[in-house]
Amino acid sequence: MRSPEKISGTPITRFAPSPNGWLHLGHAFSAIFASETAKALGGKFLLRIEDIDVGRCRPEYVQGIFDDLMWLGLTWEEPVRRQSEHFATYDTGLKKLRDMGLCYPCFATRKEISDAIEASGIGHARWPLDPDGAPLYPGLYKDLAPAELNRLMWEGRSYAWRLDTEKALALAEDMHGGPITFREDGEGPRGQKGKLPIKPMLFGDVILARKDVPTSYHLAVTLDDALQNVTVVTRGQDLFPATYIHRLLQVLLDLPEPAYRHHGLIRDETGRRLSKSAKDQGLRELRLGGATPDDIRRRIGI
Ligand code: GLU
């Protein structure tokens, strides 16, 4: 791998798709948005393949990303970073957070979590959800006595590393010297812009690594944006709340702070967000069906 560029002051944006399906019109918007932001700022545009979930990512989807983006007329810096080649880097980041006493092994299965919510007296219907719509983790295994922890480890039980978000936020605010903010130069889903407070507690104790996927999206994306000197993170508003976690990790891991430009999402005629399974919106389908890059730009209004 090329050694990471030193911070040069050059504006750098990136498009960071996960190759677990074909790209759709929403991805086209996001990629063009990132590329044009770099052009407008006189900077560089990176493409990053976010293939940490090796069980779901497929080589043909990686090739599809290159084919679709090239067809759209985009160019990017080489070499393209592939996250699956950097698990050791993410592990170093995790280790640092563990050494800071901010992570704990969580042995809970989906069923255990569901049972705990059921038994809480609050029930599933009223249990709080995180910004991605998943039930907040109920804290099982959080305060295990060392002997119990040892026993579960010796038994070889499978576990994930969770961030103790409350503790992490307290420490980060201490390190930062006060409340932590991020700069939104685009627009959040409710029009939020400017200097905004982070609210990582909305996510509860997020998973940072698990057995089958040894890093999480949050950890890998935060480390990579720093390692690649990304100065402006451009992405869809669906990932706006994720910024709360990313900014928290930046402070804890002493990483530079990029600016953020979240953009609105492309929706179908019924107002639904596009998904990787919606064939009629797939760039590959449209391309093979004779559409031109200009047709795509017209459809997504960019
Ligand atoms: N890989 C993520 C996705 O495909 C996007 C990451 C990001 O832009 O922060 O949804």
PDB file of C-alpha atoms and ligand atoms in Angstrom:
ATOM      1  CA  MET A   1       0.000   0.000   0.000  1.00  0.00           C
ATOM      2  CA  ARG A   2       1.121   3.524  -0.731  1.00  0.00           C
ATOM      3  CA  SER A   3       1.962   5.306   2.512  1.00  0.00           C
ATOM      4  CA  PRO A   4      -0.828   7.670   3.547  1.00  0.00           C
ATOM      5  CA  GLU A   5      -0.487  11.148   2.112  1.00  0.00           C
ATOM      6  CA  LYS A   6       0.610  13.794   4.553  1.00  0.00           C
ATOM      7  CA  ILE A   7      -1.995  16.440   5.243  1.00  0.00           C
ATOM      8  CA  SER A   8      -1.328  18.818   2.410  1.00  0.00           C
ATOM      9  CA  GLY A   9      -4.245  21.170   2.664  1.00  0.00           C
ATOM     10  CA  THR A  10      -5.579  19.744  -0.600  1.00  0.00           C
ATOM     11  CA  PRO A  11      -9.350  19.278  -0.352  1.00  0.00           C
ATOM     12  CA  ILE A  12     -10.135  15.572  -0.621  1.00  0.00           C
ATOM     13  CA  THR A  13     -13.577  13.980  -1.015  1.00  0.00           C
ATOM     14  CA  ARG A  14     -14.529  10.349  -1.402  1.00  0.00           C
ATOM     15  CA  PHE A  15     -17.278   8.025  -2.562  1.00  0.00           C
ATOM     16  CA  ALA A  16     -17.269   4.874  -0.438  1.00  0.00           C
ATOM     17  CA  PRO A  17     -19.719   2.234  -1.662  1.00  0.00           C
ATOM     18  CA  SER A  18     -20.138  -1.240  -0.166  1.00  0.00           C
ATOM     19  CA  PRO A  19     -20.054  -3.909  -2.897  1.00  0.00           C
ATOM     20  CA  ASN A  20     -22.993  -5.925  -1.603  1.00  0.00           C
ATOM     21  CA  GLY A  21     -25.296  -5.141  -4.514  1.00  0.00           C
ATOM     22  CA  TRP A  22     -25.430  -3.215  -7.805  1.00  0.00           C
ATOM     23  CA  LEU A  23     -25.234   0.563  -7.658  1.00  0.00           C
ATOM     24  CA  HIS A  24     -28.466   2.498  -8.185  1.00  0.00           C
ATOM     25  CA  LEU A  25     -29.417   6.064  -9.094  1.00  0.00           C
ATOM     26  CA  GLY A  26     -28.831   7.179  -5.484  1.00  0.00           C
ATOM     27  CA  HIS A  27     -25.229   6.007  -5.696  1.00  0.00           C
ATOM     28  CA  ALA A  28     -24.803   7.834  -9.008  1.00  0.00           C
ATOM     29  CA  PHE A  29     -25.937  11.046  -7.313  1.00  0.00           C
ATOM     30  CA  SER A  30     -23.618  10.491  -4.362  1.00  0.00           C
ATOM     31  CA  ALA A  31     -20.587   9.683  -6.533  1.00  0.00           C
ATOM     32  CA  ILE A  32     -21.131  12.656  -8.862  1.00  0.00           C
ATOM     33  CA  PHE A  33     -21.769  14.917  -5.844  1.00  0.00           C
ATOM     34  CA  ALA A  34     -18.440  13.858  -4.280  1.00  0.00           C
ATOM     35  CA  SER A  35     -16.543  14.215  -7.541  1.00  0.00           C
ATOM     36  CA  GLU A  36     -18.026  17.636  -8.316  1.00  0.00           C
ATOM     37  CA  THR A  37     -17.401  18.862  -4.780  1.00  0.00           C
ATOM     38  CA  ALA A  38     -13.721  17.960  -5.228  1.00  0.00           C
ATOM     39  CA  LYS A  39     -13.651  19.775  -8.579  1.00  0.00           C
ATOM     40  CA  ALA A  40     -15.336  22.870  -7.148  1.00  0.00           C
ATOM     41  CA  LEU A  41     -12.816  22.963  -4.291  1.00  0.00           C
ATOM     42  CA  GLY A  42      -9.855  22.335  -6.598  1.00  0.00           C
ATOM     43  CA  GLY A  43      -9.158  19.062  -4.802  1.00  0.00           C
ATOM     44  CA  LYS A  44      -9.014  15.321  -5.288  1.00  0.00           C
ATOM     45  CA  PHE A  45     -11.732  12.674  -5.459  1.00  0.00           C
ATOM     46  CA  LEU A  46     -11.150   9.198  -4.020  1.00  0.00           C
ATOM     47  CA  LEU A  47     -13.078   5.994  -4.519  1.00  0.00           C
ATOM     48  CA  ARG A  48     -12.992   3.553  -1.600  1.00  0.00           C
ATOM     49  CA  ILE A  49     -14.394   0.034  -1.646  1.00  0.00           C
ATOM     50  CA  GLU A  50     -15.998  -0.701   1.729  1.00  0.00           C
ATOM     51  CA  ASP A  51     -15.919  -4.489   1.634  1.00  0.00           C
ATOM     52  CA  ILE A  52     -15.453  -5.345   5.321  1.00  0.00           C
ATOM     53  CA  ASP A  53     -18.436  -7.694   5.267  1.00  0.00           C
ATOM     54  CA  VAL A  54     -16.645 -10.326   3.214  1.00  0.00           C
ATOM     55  CA  GLY A  55     -19.615 -12.692   3.496  1.00  0.00           C
ATOM     56  CA  ARG A  56     -21.954 -10.269   1.689  1.00  0.00           C
ATOM     57  CA  CYS A  57     -19.562  -8.500  -0.690  1.00  0.00           C
ATOM     58  CA  ARG A  58     -18.968 -10.054  -4.123  1.00  0.00           C
ATOM     59  CA  PRO A  59     -16.227  -9.467  -6.738  1.00  0.00           C
ATOM     60  CA  GLU A  60     -18.801  -8.839  -9.476  1.00  0.00           C
ATOM     61  CA  TYR A  61     -20.261  -5.978  -7.453  1.00  0.00           C
ATOM     62  CA  VAL A  62     -16.782  -4.464  -7.088  1.00  0.00           C
ATOM     63  CA  GLN A  63     -16.324  -4.687 -10.856  1.00  0.00           C
ATOM     64  CA  GLY A  64     -19.833  -3.246 -11.268  1.00  0.00           C
ATOM     65  CA  ILE A  65     -18.811  -0.185  -9.231  1.00  0.00           C
ATOM     66  CA  PHE A  66     -15.797   0.465 -11.481  1.00  0.00           C
ATOM     67  CA  ASP A  67     -17.819  -0.129 -14.674  1.00  0.00           C
ATOM     68  CA  ASP A  68     -20.744   2.078 -13.649  1.00  0.00           C
ATOM     69  CA  LEU A  69     -18.600   4.958 -12.407  1.00  0.00           C
ATOM     70  CA  MET A  70     -16.341   4.872 -15.455  1.00  0.00           C
ATOM     71  CA  TRP A  71     -19.391   4.850 -17.690  1.00  0.00           C
ATOM     72  CA  LEU A  72     -20.667   7.936 -15.836  1.00  0.00           C
ATOM     73  CA  GLY A  73     -17.386   9.606 -16.802  1.00  0.00           C
ATOM     74  CA  LEU A  74     -15.905   9.814 -13.294  1.00  0.00           C
ATOM     75  CA  THR A  75     -12.192   9.555 -12.598  1.00  0.00           C
ATOM     76  CA  TRP A  76     -10.540   9.033  -9.235  1.00  0.00           C
ATOM     77  CA  GLU A  77      -7.135   8.753  -7.618  1.00  0.00           C
ATOM     78  CA  GLU A  78      -5.263   5.445  -7.760  1.00  0.00           C
ATOM     79  CA  PRO A  79      -4.755   3.105  -5.994  1.00  0.00           C
ATOM     80  CA  VAL A  80      -8.282   2.512  -4.775  1.00  0.00           C
ATOM     81  CA  ARG A  81      -8.356   1.555  -1.101  1.00  0.00           C
ATOM     82  CA  ARG A  82     -10.158  -1.695  -0.315  1.00  0.00           C
ATOM     83  CA  GLN A  83     -11.091  -2.038   3.311  1.00  0.00           C
ATOM     84  CA  SER A  84     -10.779  -5.829   3.310  1.00  0.00           C
ATOM     85  CA  GLU A  85      -7.006  -5.337   2.878  1.00  0.00           C
ATOM     86  CA  HIS A  86      -6.712  -3.291   6.063  1.00  0.00           C
ATOM     87  CA  PHE A  87      -8.232  -5.301   8.899  1.00  0.00           C
ATOM     88  CA  ALA A  88      -4.952  -4.978  10.861  1.00  0.00           C
ATOM     89  CA  THR A  89      -5.288  -1.174  10.784  1.00  0.00           C
ATOM     90  CA  TYR A  90      -8.825  -1.314  12.169  1.00  0.00           C
ATOM     91  CA  ASP A  91      -7.689  -3.773  14.814  1.00  0.00           C
ATOM     92  CA  THR A  92      -5.034  -1.296  15.977  1.00  0.00           C
ATOM     93  CA  GLY A  93      -7.743   1.352  16.365  1.00  0.00           C
ATOM     94  CA  LEU A  94      -9.923  -1.062  18.320  1.00  0.00           C
ATOM     95  CA  LYS A  95      -7.014  -2.005  20.536  1.00  0.00           C
ATOM     96  CA  LYS A  96      -6.399   1.643  21.348  1.00  0.00           C
ATOM     97  CA  LEU A  97     -10.024   2.089  22.420  1.00  0.00           C
ATOM     98  CA  ARG A  98      -9.835  -1.125  24.442  1.00  0.00           C
ATOM     99  CA  ASP A  99      -6.645   0.038  26.140  1.00  0.00           C
ATOM    100  CA  MET A 100      -8.488   3.220  27.066  1.00  0.00           C
ATOM    101  CA  GLY A 101     -11.039   1.031  28.868  1.00  0.00           C
ATOM    102  CA  LEU A 102     -13.859   2.096  26.560  1.00  0.00           C
ATOM    103  CA  CYS A 103     -14.928  -1.265  25.118  1.00  0.00           C
ATOM    104  CA  TYR A 104     -16.410  -4.425  26.546  1.00  0.00           C
ATOM    105  CA  PRO A 105     -16.979  -7.891  25.112  1.00  0.00           C
ATOM    106  CA  CYS A 106     -20.660  -8.573  24.563  1.00  0.00           C
ATOM    107  CA  PHE A 107     -21.718 -12.201  24.323  1.00  0.00           C
ATOM    108  CA  ALA A 108     -25.405 -11.492  23.742  1.00  0.00           C
ATOM    109  CA  THR A 109     -27.183 -13.315  20.957  1.00  0.00           C
ATOM    110  CA  ARG A 110     -30.041 -11.647  19.054  1.00  0.00           C
ATOM    111  CA  LYS A 111     -32.455 -13.833  20.996  1.00  0.00           C
ATOM    112  CA  GLU A 112     -30.987 -12.812  24.358  1.00  0.00           C
ATOM    113  CA  ILE A 113     -31.348  -9.149  23.421  1.00  0.00           C
ATOM    114  CA  SER A 114     -34.905  -9.680  22.284  1.00  0.00           C
ATOM    115  CA  ASP A 115     -35.758 -11.622  25.470  1.00  0.00           C
ATOM    116  CA  ALA A 116     -34.230  -8.894  27.648  1.00  0.00           C
ATOM    117  CA  ILE A 117     -36.360  -6.256  25.929  1.00  0.00           C
ATOM    118  CA  GLU A 118     -39.436  -8.440  26.366  1.00  0.00           C
ATOM    119  CA  ALA A 119     -38.654  -8.980  30.046  1.00  0.00           C
ATOM    120  CA  SER A 120     -37.950  -5.284  30.693  1.00  0.00           C
ATOM    121  CA  GLY A 121     -41.609  -4.445  31.166  1.00  0.00           C
ATOM    122  CA  ILE A 122     -41.288  -1.834  28.396  1.00  0.00           C
ATOM    123  CA  GLY A 123     -41.760  -4.308  25.563  1.00  0.00           C
ATOM    124  CA  HIS A 124     -40.676  -4.216  21.913  1.00  0.00           C
ATOM    125  CA  ALA A 125     -43.254  -1.695  20.747  1.00  0.00           C
ATOM    126  CA  ARG A 126     -42.052   1.040  23.100  1.00  0.00           C
ATOM    127  CA  TRP A 127     -38.376   0.093  23.331  1.00  0.00           C
ATOM    128  CA  PRO A 128     -36.179   2.975  22.022  1.00  0.00           C
ATOM    129  CA  LEU A 129     -34.622   2.531  18.588  1.00  0.00           C
ATOM    130  CA  ASP A 130     -31.296   3.895  17.377  1.00  0.00           C
ATOM    131  CA  PRO A 131     -31.175   6.223  14.325  1.00  0.00           C
ATOM    132  CA  ASP A 132     -30.804   3.152  12.065  1.00  0.00           C
ATOM    133  CA  GLY A 133     -34.014   1.706  13.474  1.00  0.00           C
ATOM    134  CA  ALA A 134     -32.385  -1.041  15.562  1.00  0.00           C
ATOM    135  CA  PRO A 135     -33.410  -1.524  19.219  1.00  0.00           C
ATOM    136  CA  LEU A 136     -30.959   0.142  21.596  1.00  0.00           C
ATOM    137  CA  TYR A 137     -28.699  -2.409  23.227  1.00  0.00           C
ATOM    138  CA  PRO A 138     -30.086  -3.160  26.697  1.00  0.00           C
ATOM    139  CA  GLY A 139     -26.647  -3.350  28.340  1.00  0.00           C
ATOM    140  CA  LEU A 140     -26.447  -7.107  28.887  1.00  0.00           C
ATOM    141  CA  TYR A 141     -22.883  -8.252  29.698  1.00  0.00           C
ATOM    142  CA  LYS A 142     -21.815  -4.657  30.244  1.00  0.00           C
ATOM    143  CA  ASP A 143     -20.737  -4.925  33.857  1.00  0.00           C
ATOM    144  CA  LEU A 144     -19.596  -8.540  34.054  1.00  0.00           C
ATOM    145  CA  ALA A 145     -17.438  -9.498  37.016  1.00  0.00           C
ATOM    146  CA  PRO A 146     -13.908 -10.423  35.821  1.00  0.00           C
ATOM    147  CA  ALA A 147     -14.372 -14.076  36.864  1.00  0.00           C
ATOM    148  CA  GLU A 148     -17.549 -14.390  34.813  1.00  0.00           C
ATOM    149  CA  LEU A 149     -15.896 -12.699  31.867  1.00  0.00           C
ATOM    150  CA  ASN A 150     -12.997 -15.145  32.070  1.00  0.00           C
ATOM    151  CA  ARG A 151     -15.355 -18.076  32.234  1.00  0.00           C
ATOM    152  CA  LEU A 152     -17.226 -17.026  29.079  1.00  0.00           C
ATOM    153  CA  MET A 153     -13.965 -16.401  27.244  1.00  0.00           C
ATOM    154  CA  TRP A 154     -12.580 -19.794  28.262  1.00  0.00           C
ATOM    155  CA  GLU A 155     -15.786 -21.445  27.109  1.00  0.00           C
ATOM    156  CA  GLY A 156     -14.978 -19.969  23.706  1.00  0.00           C
ATOM    157  CA  ARG A 157     -18.288 -18.120  23.494  1.00  0.00           C
ATOM    158  CA  SER A 158     -18.479 -15.823  20.497  1.00  0.00           C
ATOM    159  CA  TYR A 159     -18.560 -12.106  21.306  1.00  0.00           C
ATOM    160  CA  ALA A 160     -18.568  -8.627  19.807  1.00  0.00           C
ATOM    161  CA  TRP A 161     -16.692  -5.587  21.097  1.00  0.00           C
ATOM    162  CA  ARG A 162     -19.051  -2.795  22.068  1.00  0.00           C
ATOM    163  CA  LEU A 163     -18.184   0.794  22.805  1.00  0.00           C
ATOM    164  CA  ASP A 164     -19.290   1.998  26.241  1.00  0.00           C
ATOM    165  CA  THR A 165     -20.684   5.112  24.617  1.00  0.00           C
ATOM    166  CA  GLU A 166     -21.483   7.006  27.809  1.00  0.00           C
ATOM    167  CA  LYS A 167     -17.993   6.490  29.198  1.00  0.00           C
ATOM    168  CA  ALA A 168     -16.449   7.225  25.790  1.00  0.00           C
ATOM    169  CA  LEU A 169     -18.369  10.489  25.471  1.00  0.00           C
ATOM    170  CA  ALA A 170     -17.385  11.627  28.967  1.00  0.00           C
ATOM    171  CA  LEU A 171     -13.716  10.927  28.275  1.00  0.00           C
ATOM    172  CA  ALA A 172     -13.847  12.497  24.817  1.00  0.00           C
ATOM    173  CA  GLU A 173     -15.421  15.686  26.187  1.00  0.00           C
ATOM    174  CA  ASP A 174     -12.693  15.774  28.774  1.00  0.00           C
ATOM    175  CA  MET A 175      -9.988  15.344  26.125  1.00  0.00           C
ATOM    176  CA  HIS A 176     -11.667  17.916  23.899  1.00  0.00           C
ATOM    177  CA  GLY A 177     -12.206  20.415  26.687  1.00  0.00           C
ATOM    178  CA  GLY A 178     -15.992  20.609  26.320  1.00  0.00           C
ATOM    179  CA  PRO A 179     -18.942  19.524  24.171  1.00  0.00           C
ATOM    180  CA  ILE A 180     -17.991  18.039  20.814  1.00  0.00           C
ATOM    181  CA  THR A 181     -19.403  19.384  17.567  1.00  0.00           C
ATOM    182  CA  PHE A 182     -19.051  18.741  13.859  1.00  0.00           C
ATOM    183  CA  ARG A 183     -19.336  21.079  10.883  1.00  0.00           C
ATOM    184  CA  GLU A 184     -22.168  20.427   8.462  1.00  0.00           C
ATOM    185  CA  ASP A 185     -21.591  22.283   5.203  1.00  0.00           C
ATOM    186  CA  GLY A 186     -24.383  20.426   3.432  1.00  0.00           C
ATOM    187  CA  GLU A 187     -27.668  19.700   5.114  1.00  0.00           C
ATOM    188  CA  GLY A 188     -28.984  17.147   7.605  1.00  0.00           C
ATOM    189  CA  PRO A 189     -32.389  15.476   7.100  1.00  0.00           C
ATOM    190  CA  ARG A 190     -34.126  18.313   8.966  1.00  0.00           C
ATOM    191  CA  GLY A 191     -32.131  21.078   7.353  1.00  0.00           C
ATOM    192  CA  GLN A 192     -29.438  21.080  10.062  1.00  0.00           C
ATOM    193  CA  LYS A 193     -26.265  22.950   9.093  1.00  0.00           C
ATOM    194  CA  GLY A 194     -23.312  24.778  10.583  1.00  0.00           C
ATOM    195  CA  LYS A 195     -21.642  23.743  13.825  1.00  0.00           C
ATOM    196  CA  LEU A 196     -23.762  20.952  15.320  1.00  0.00           C
ATOM    197  CA  PRO A 197     -23.550  19.005  18.591  1.00  0.00           C
ATOM    198  CA  ILE A 198     -22.895  15.258  18.474  1.00  0.00           C
ATOM    199  CA  LYS A 199     -25.473  12.961  20.075  1.00  0.00           C
ATOM    200  CA  PRO A 200     -23.790   9.534  20.122  1.00  0.00           C
ATOM    201  CA  MET A 201     -25.976   8.330  22.984  1.00  0.00           C
ATOM    202  CA  LEU A 202     -28.775   7.974  20.422  1.00  0.00           C
ATOM    203  CA  PHE A 203     -26.929   4.880  19.204  1.00  0.00           C
ATOM    204  CA  GLY A 204     -26.255   3.367  22.626  1.00  0.00           C
ATOM    205  CA  ASP A 205     -23.323   0.972  22.901  1.00  0.00           C
ATOM    206  CA  VAL A 206     -22.441   0.428  19.236  1.00  0.00           C
ATOM    207  CA  ILE A 207     -20.591  -2.656  18.030  1.00  0.00           C
ATOM    208  CA  LEU A 208     -17.025  -1.914  16.935  1.00  0.00           C
ATOM    209  CA  ALA A 209     -16.004  -5.417  15.875  1.00  0.00           C
ATOM    210  CA  ARG A 210     -17.433  -8.909  15.778  1.00  0.00           C
ATOM    211  CA  LYS A 211     -16.179 -12.364  14.963  1.00  0.00           C
ATOM    212  CA  ASP A 212     -17.502 -12.613  11.391  1.00  0.00           C
ATOM    213  CA  VAL A 213     -16.777  -8.955  10.532  1.00  0.00           C
ATOM    214  CA  PRO A 214     -13.698  -7.939  12.548  1.00  0.00           C
ATOM    215  CA  THR A 215     -14.397  -4.202  12.312  1.00  0.00           C
ATOM    216  CA  SER A 216     -17.536  -2.125  12.097  1.00  0.00           C
ATOM    217  CA  TYR A 217     -18.541   0.424   9.481  1.00  0.00           C
ATOM    218  CA  HIS A 218     -18.115   3.181  12.097  1.00  0.00           C
ATOM    219  CA  LEU A 219     -14.564   2.260  13.031  1.00  0.00           C
ATOM    220  CA  ALA A 220     -13.320   1.500   9.506  1.00  0.00           C
ATOM    221  CA  VAL A 221     -14.815   4.622   7.930  1.00  0.00           C
ATOM    222  CA  THR A 222     -13.454   6.912  10.661  1.00  0.00           C
ATOM    223  CA  LEU A 223      -9.936   5.497  10.427  1.00  0.00           C
ATOM    224  CA  ASP A 224      -9.911   5.467   6.637  1.00  0.00           C
ATOM    225  CA  ASP A 225     -11.161   9.019   6.250  1.00  0.00           C
ATOM    226  CA  ALA A 226      -8.296  10.102   8.509  1.00  0.00           C
ATOM    227  CA  LEU A 227      -5.658   7.877   6.875  1.00  0.00           C
ATOM    228  CA  GLN A 228      -6.674   9.082   3.436  1.00  0.00           C
ATOM    229  CA  ASN A 229      -6.716  12.729   4.581  1.00  0.00           C
ATOM    230  CA  VAL A 230     -10.327  13.182   3.544  1.00  0.00           C
ATOM    231  CA  THR A 231     -11.183  16.797   4.306  1.00  0.00           C
ATOM    232  CA  VAL A 232     -14.821  16.802   3.189  1.00  0.00           C
ATOM    233  CA  VAL A 233     -16.992  13.754   3.852  1.00  0.00           C
ATOM    234  CA  THR A 234     -19.830  13.746   1.308  1.00  0.00           C
ATOM    235  CA  ARG A 235     -22.608  11.201   1.642  1.00  0.00           C
ATOM    236  CA  GLY A 236     -26.376  10.764   1.851  1.00  0.00           C
ATOM    237  CA  GLN A 237     -28.479  12.109   4.710  1.00  0.00           C
ATOM    238  CA  ASP A 238     -29.231   8.547   5.824  1.00  0.00           C
ATOM    239  CA  LEU A 239     -25.697   8.570   7.288  1.00  0.00           C
ATOM    240  CA  PHE A 240     -26.026  11.975   8.957  1.00  0.00           C
ATOM    241  CA  PRO A 241     -26.537  10.532  12.505  1.00  0.00           C
ATOM    242  CA  ALA A 242     -23.564   8.172  12.034  1.00  0.00           C
ATOM    243  CA  THR A 243     -21.445  11.331  12.142  1.00  0.00           C
ATOM    244  CA  TYR A 244     -22.133  11.501  15.906  1.00  0.00           C
ATOM    245  CA  ILE A 245     -20.201   8.261  16.379  1.00  0.00           C
ATOM    246  CA  HIS A 246     -17.511   9.109  13.830  1.00  0.00           C
ATOM    247  CA  ARG A 247     -16.754  12.463  15.420  1.00  0.00           C
ATOM    248  CA  LEU A 248     -16.614  10.823  18.858  1.00  0.00           C
ATOM    249  CA  LEU A 249     -14.109   8.250  17.574  1.00  0.00           C
ATOM    250  CA  GLN A 250     -12.050  11.021  15.936  1.00  0.00           C
ATOM    251  CA  VAL A 251     -11.626  12.763  19.270  1.00  0.00           C
ATOM    252  CA  LEU A 252     -10.809   9.543  21.131  1.00  0.00           C
ATOM    253  CA  LEU A 253      -8.305   8.378  18.525  1.00  0.00           C
ATOM    254  CA  ASP A 254      -6.821  11.843  18.057  1.00  0.00           C
ATOM    255  CA  LEU A 255      -7.733  12.032  14.360  1.00  0.00           C
ATOM    256  CA  PRO A 256      -8.253  15.217  12.321  1.00  0.00           C
ATOM    257  CA  GLU A 257     -11.757  16.616  11.894  1.00  0.00           C
ATOM    258  CA  PRO A 258     -13.134  16.713   8.357  1.00  0.00           C
ATOM    259  CA  ALA A 259     -16.096  18.856   7.288  1.00  0.00           C
ATOM    260  CA  TYR A 260     -19.331  17.075   6.319  1.00  0.00           C
ATOM    261  CA  ARG A 261     -21.626  17.643   3.339  1.00  0.00           C
ATOM    262  CA  HIS A 262     -24.644  15.395   3.588  1.00  0.00           C
ATOM    263  CA  HIS A 263     -26.968  15.429   0.611  1.00  0.00           C
ATOM    264  CA  GLY A 264     -30.650  14.612   0.128  1.00  0.00           C
ATOM    265  CA  LEU A 265     -31.571  11.117  -1.000  1.00  0.00           C
ATOM    266  CA  ILE A 266     -32.864  10.176  -4.415  1.00  0.00           C
ATOM    267  CA  ARG A 267     -36.308   8.592  -4.069  1.00  0.00           C
ATOM    268  CA  ASP A 268     -38.590   6.717  -6.427  1.00  0.00           C
ATOM    269  CA  GLU A 269     -41.936   8.092  -7.653  1.00  0.00           C
ATOM    270  CA  THR A 270     -43.632   6.859  -4.468  1.00  0.00           C
ATOM    271  CA  GLY A 271     -41.137   8.719  -2.266  1.00  0.00           C
ATOM    272  CA  ARG A 272     -39.370   5.538  -1.171  1.00  0.00           C
ATOM    273  CA  ARG A 273     -35.590   5.457  -0.755  1.00  0.00           C
ATOM    274  CA  LEU A 274     -33.876   3.456  -3.470  1.00  0.00           C
ATOM    275  CA  SER A 275     -32.514   0.070  -2.519  1.00  0.00           C
ATOM    276  CA  LYS A 276     -29.915  -2.188  -4.060  1.00  0.00           C
ATOM    277  CA  SER A 277     -32.598  -4.706  -4.975  1.00  0.00           C
ATOM    278  CA  ALA A 278     -34.718  -2.218  -6.989  1.00  0.00           C
ATOM    279  CA  LYS A 279     -33.719  -3.359 -10.475  1.00  0.00           C
ATOM    280  CA  ASP A 280     -35.315  -0.542 -12.454  1.00  0.00           C
ATOM    281  CA  GLN A 281     -33.127   1.962 -10.625  1.00  0.00           C
ATOM    282  CA  GLY A 282     -29.935  -0.072 -11.069  1.00  0.00           C
ATOM    283  CA  LEU A 283     -27.219   1.733 -13.019  1.00  0.00           C
ATOM    284  CA  ARG A 284     -26.067  -1.482 -14.626  1.00  0.00           C
ATOM    285  CA  GLU A 285     -29.596  -2.315 -15.850  1.00  0.00           C
ATOM    286  CA  LEU A 286     -30.065   1.205 -17.172  1.00  0.00           C
ATOM    287  CA  ARG A 287     -26.629   1.166 -18.821  1.00  0.00           C
ATOM    288  CA  LEU A 288     -27.162  -2.224 -20.463  1.00  0.00           C
ATOM    289  CA  GLY A 289     -30.660  -1.110 -21.492  1.00  0.00           C
ATOM    290  CA  GLY A 290     -29.223   1.725 -23.573  1.00  0.00           C
ATOM    291  CA  ALA A 291     -29.457   4.737 -21.225  1.00  0.00           C
ATOM    292  CA  THR A 292     -26.717   7.341 -21.555  1.00  0.00           C
ATOM    293  CA  PRO A 293     -24.817   9.055 -18.714  1.00  0.00           C
ATOM    294  CA  ASP A 294     -26.716  12.240 -19.608  1.00  0.00           C
ATOM    295  CA  ASP A 295     -30.019  10.378 -19.122  1.00  0.00           C
ATOM    296  CA  ILE A 296     -28.835   9.418 -15.639  1.00  0.00           C
ATOM    297  CA  ARG A 297     -27.797  12.979 -14.761  1.00  0.00           C
ATOM    298  CA  ARG A 298     -31.177  14.259 -15.982  1.00  0.00           C
ATOM    299  CA  ARG A 299     -33.043  11.678 -13.899  1.00  0.00           C
ATOM    300  CA  ILE A 300     -31.201  12.573 -10.712  1.00  0.00           C
ATOM    301  CA  GLY A 301     -31.044  16.294 -11.439  1.00  0.00           C
ATOM    302  CA  ILE A 302     -27.286  16.809 -11.103  1.00  0.00           C
TER     303      ILE A 302
HETATM  304  N1  GLU B   1     -20.128   2.250   2.711  1.00  0.00           N
HETATM  305  C1  GLU B   1     -21.251   3.034   3.122  1.00  0.00           C
HETATM  306  C2  GLU B   1     -22.458   2.663   2.282  1.00  0.00           C
HETATM  307  O1  GLU B   1     -22.309   2.105   1.215  1.00  0.00           O
HETATM  308  C3  GLU B   1     -21.040   4.527   2.969  1.00  0.00           C
HETATM  309  C4  GLU B   1     -19.953   5.040   3.842  1.00  0.00           C
HETATM  310  C5  GLU B   1     -19.862   6.548   3.986  1.00  0.00           C
HETATM  311  O2  GLU B   1     -20.037   7.280   2.992  1.00  0.00           O
HETATM  312  O3  GLU B   1     -19.560   6.991   5.071  1.00  0.00           O
HETATM  313  O4  GLU B   1     -23.561   2.923   2.720  1.00  0.00           O
END
